XYZ file of C-alpha atoms in Angstrom:
206
model
C -14.832 8.086 33.558
C -16.945 10.486 31.995
C -14.466 11.023 29.244
C -14.155 7.625 28.315
C -17.736 6.997 28.243
C -18.281 9.814 26.137
C -15.775 8.655 23.672
C -16.877 4.920 23.723
C -20.575 6.141 23.369
C -19.621 8.543 21.120
C -22.207 11.498 22.391
C -21.738 13.900 25.226
C -21.988 13.086 28.800
C -22.999 15.351 31.255
C -22.945 15.403 35.182
C -25.085 18.151 36.778
C -23.804 17.649 40.344
C -21.024 15.506 40.806
C -21.737 15.092 44.557
C -24.683 12.903 43.608
C -23.173 9.712 42.436
C -22.080 10.752 39.278
C -19.658 8.540 37.401
C -16.555 10.102 36.774
C -12.963 10.803 37.721
C -12.346 12.891 40.312
C -9.356 15.019 39.209
C -7.304 15.953 42.661
C -6.212 19.410 40.732
C -9.869 20.100 40.425
C -11.393 19.360 44.126
C -14.110 22.400 43.522
C -15.707 20.968 40.599
C -19.886 20.544 40.675
C -20.653 19.979 37.215
C -19.050 18.307 34.292
C -19.329 17.885 30.660
C -17.178 15.518 28.228
C -17.871 15.734 24.460
C -16.113 13.423 22.307
C -13.661 14.515 19.578
C -14.850 13.252 16.267
C -13.198 13.220 12.775
C -15.096 11.202 10.133
C -15.386 7.875 11.739
C -12.470 8.368 14.079
C -12.833 9.246 18.097
C -9.297 11.135 18.645
C -9.959 12.318 22.196
C -12.607 14.363 24.152
C -13.345 17.922 25.544
C -13.798 18.222 29.446
C -15.109 20.880 30.687
C -15.959 21.443 34.264
C -17.417 23.849 36.582
C -17.516 24.859 40.193
C -21.130 25.650 39.847
C -24.075 23.227 39.890
C -26.121 22.485 37.004
C -23.759 24.605 34.909
C -24.606 22.798 31.720
C -27.730 22.603 29.802
C -28.558 21.295 26.325
C -28.169 24.660 24.601
C -24.708 24.651 25.928
C -24.053 21.142 24.981
C -24.565 21.806 21.733
C -22.713 24.860 21.668
C -19.594 23.023 23.450
C -20.304 19.900 20.701
C -20.040 22.446 17.766
C -16.367 23.567 19.547
C -15.558 20.024 20.058
C -16.245 18.824 16.378
C -14.234 22.149 15.220
C -11.148 21.027 17.704
C -11.326 17.704 16.169
C -11.009 18.852 12.690
C -7.911 21.382 13.736
C -6.107 18.491 15.517
C -6.362 16.387 12.428
C -5.340 19.112 10.311
C -2.209 19.598 12.528
C -1.552 16.131 12.549
C -1.722 15.819 9.001
C 0.548 18.952 7.896
C 2.996 17.686 10.703
C 3.249 14.591 9.085
C 3.642 16.330 5.437
C 6.426 18.386 7.166
C 8.409 15.090 8.558
C 7.883 13.523 4.980
C 9.575 16.249 3.419
C 12.555 16.571 5.741
C 12.973 13.064 5.267
C 12.729 13.254 1.480
C 15.373 15.809 1.534
C 17.464 14.391 3.585
C 17.457 10.940 1.756
C 18.253 13.310 -1.607
C 21.358 14.685 0.181
C 22.549 11.400 1.151
C 21.802 10.291 -2.434
C 24.043 12.878 -3.629
C 26.957 12.416 -1.292
C 26.995 8.868 -2.362
C 26.955 9.628 -5.803
C 29.973 11.749 -5.525
C 31.941 9.469 -2.845
C 35.098 8.137 -4.018
C 36.099 6.277 -0.889
C 34.969 4.076 1.682
C 35.625 6.978 4.152
C 33.548 9.425 2.614
C 30.407 6.709 2.049
C 30.949 5.887 5.606
C 30.672 9.492 6.752
C 27.425 10.225 4.700
C 26.103 7.312 6.013
C 26.875 7.902 9.458
C 25.715 11.453 9.534
C 22.418 10.998 7.807
C 20.975 7.335 8.700
C 20.789 8.351 12.596
C 18.836 11.622 12.032
C 16.472 9.506 9.237
C 16.026 6.365 11.910
C 16.788 7.703 15.260
C 19.335 4.822 15.763
C 22.434 4.727 18.211
C 24.276 2.320 16.668
C 25.237 1.671 13.079
C 27.738 -0.662 11.374
C 28.862 -1.615 8.015
C 29.591 -5.004 6.609
C 31.276 -6.322 3.858
C 32.125 -9.491 2.490
C 36.012 -10.280 2.855
C 35.878 -13.879 2.186
C 33.001 -16.401 1.259
C 33.144 -17.101 5.236
C 34.117 -13.931 6.510
C 32.600 -10.398 6.971
C 34.361 -7.114 7.588
C 32.582 -5.237 10.103
C 32.894 -1.390 10.229
C 31.416 0.439 13.211
C 30.233 3.986 11.927
C 28.569 5.293 15.315
C 30.357 5.195 18.726
C 28.275 7.038 21.683
C 26.475 9.209 18.806
C 29.764 10.214 16.995
C 30.588 9.259 13.802
C 33.439 6.686 13.663
C 35.249 4.510 11.084
C 37.192 1.724 12.789
C 39.692 -0.309 11.000
C 37.349 -3.131 10.357
C 36.980 -6.511 12.009
C 36.742 -9.874 10.686
C 33.367 -12.402 11.811
C 33.023 -15.592 10.691
C 29.595 -15.260 8.673
C 28.173 -18.136 11.008
C 28.384 -15.594 14.155
C 26.659 -12.641 12.841
C 23.070 -11.517 12.103
C 24.233 -9.183 9.101
C 25.687 -12.676 7.311
C 22.005 -13.643 7.557
C 21.518 -10.929 4.863
C 24.038 -11.679 3.088
C 23.601 -15.133 2.722
C 19.876 -14.717 1.781
C 20.562 -11.474 -0.308
C 17.469 -9.862 1.419
C 16.519 -7.820 4.322
C 16.853 -9.285 7.679
C 14.934 -7.731 10.598
C 14.424 -8.355 14.222
C 11.915 -6.079 16.565
C 13.381 -7.884 19.616
C 16.876 -9.395 19.951
C 16.726 -10.642 23.137
C 14.962 -14.126 22.484
C 17.783 -14.732 19.496
C 20.531 -13.903 21.757
C 19.395 -16.213 24.581
C 19.295 -18.922 21.690
C 22.344 -17.776 19.718
C 24.958 -16.164 22.076
C 27.304 -15.916 19.324
C 24.704 -13.672 17.204
C 25.314 -11.070 19.801
C 28.752 -10.365 18.891
C 27.732 -8.096 15.974
C 24.347 -6.646 15.684
C 23.596 -3.639 17.958
C 21.057 -2.514 15.309
C 17.517 -4.014 15.038
C 18.054 -5.039 11.781
C 20.683 -5.932 9.116
C 20.377 -4.677 5.244
C 22.069 -6.467 2.447
C 25.751 -5.613 1.289
């Protein structure tokens, strides 16, 4: 398409009459297009997209209009980058505020219920997770697992005992480091018992 070509070549592409074999994507929503110009959105060394302008008139674009549109495209690219940067900064500020709030609540907590309540309220907001459990060592060979989220609602069950050989969280406890799996399907196929506790993508050290 012209948009793809403009982005790859990092320069404007113009079709003065799309009815004469122009290499372009014929948008079914714009059937009356006769001429088109696509301009890359360049920010520094990055091409972040393209500005596509279409007209129902043939030969609607010339060198002068292409220069004007390229200036607009450059300004649009800068504005988009600024908006993305601002969005990331605002998200980081919200994340830090929630982490600070969680830290304050954990510092003031005096019971397991208060600890798990704070974790269950804040962690899903930070990480967008659906399942959250806390595994604590009960004996050298067993973990007590508390489920903290059920259907998006904070809960604290009575705790289930699992043999350490049966849980992914036990790997974190034994190794003393974070254990992370981006896709559990392969692991569960090889070790069905591991599926008994690990509704999350990873398990932290406890």
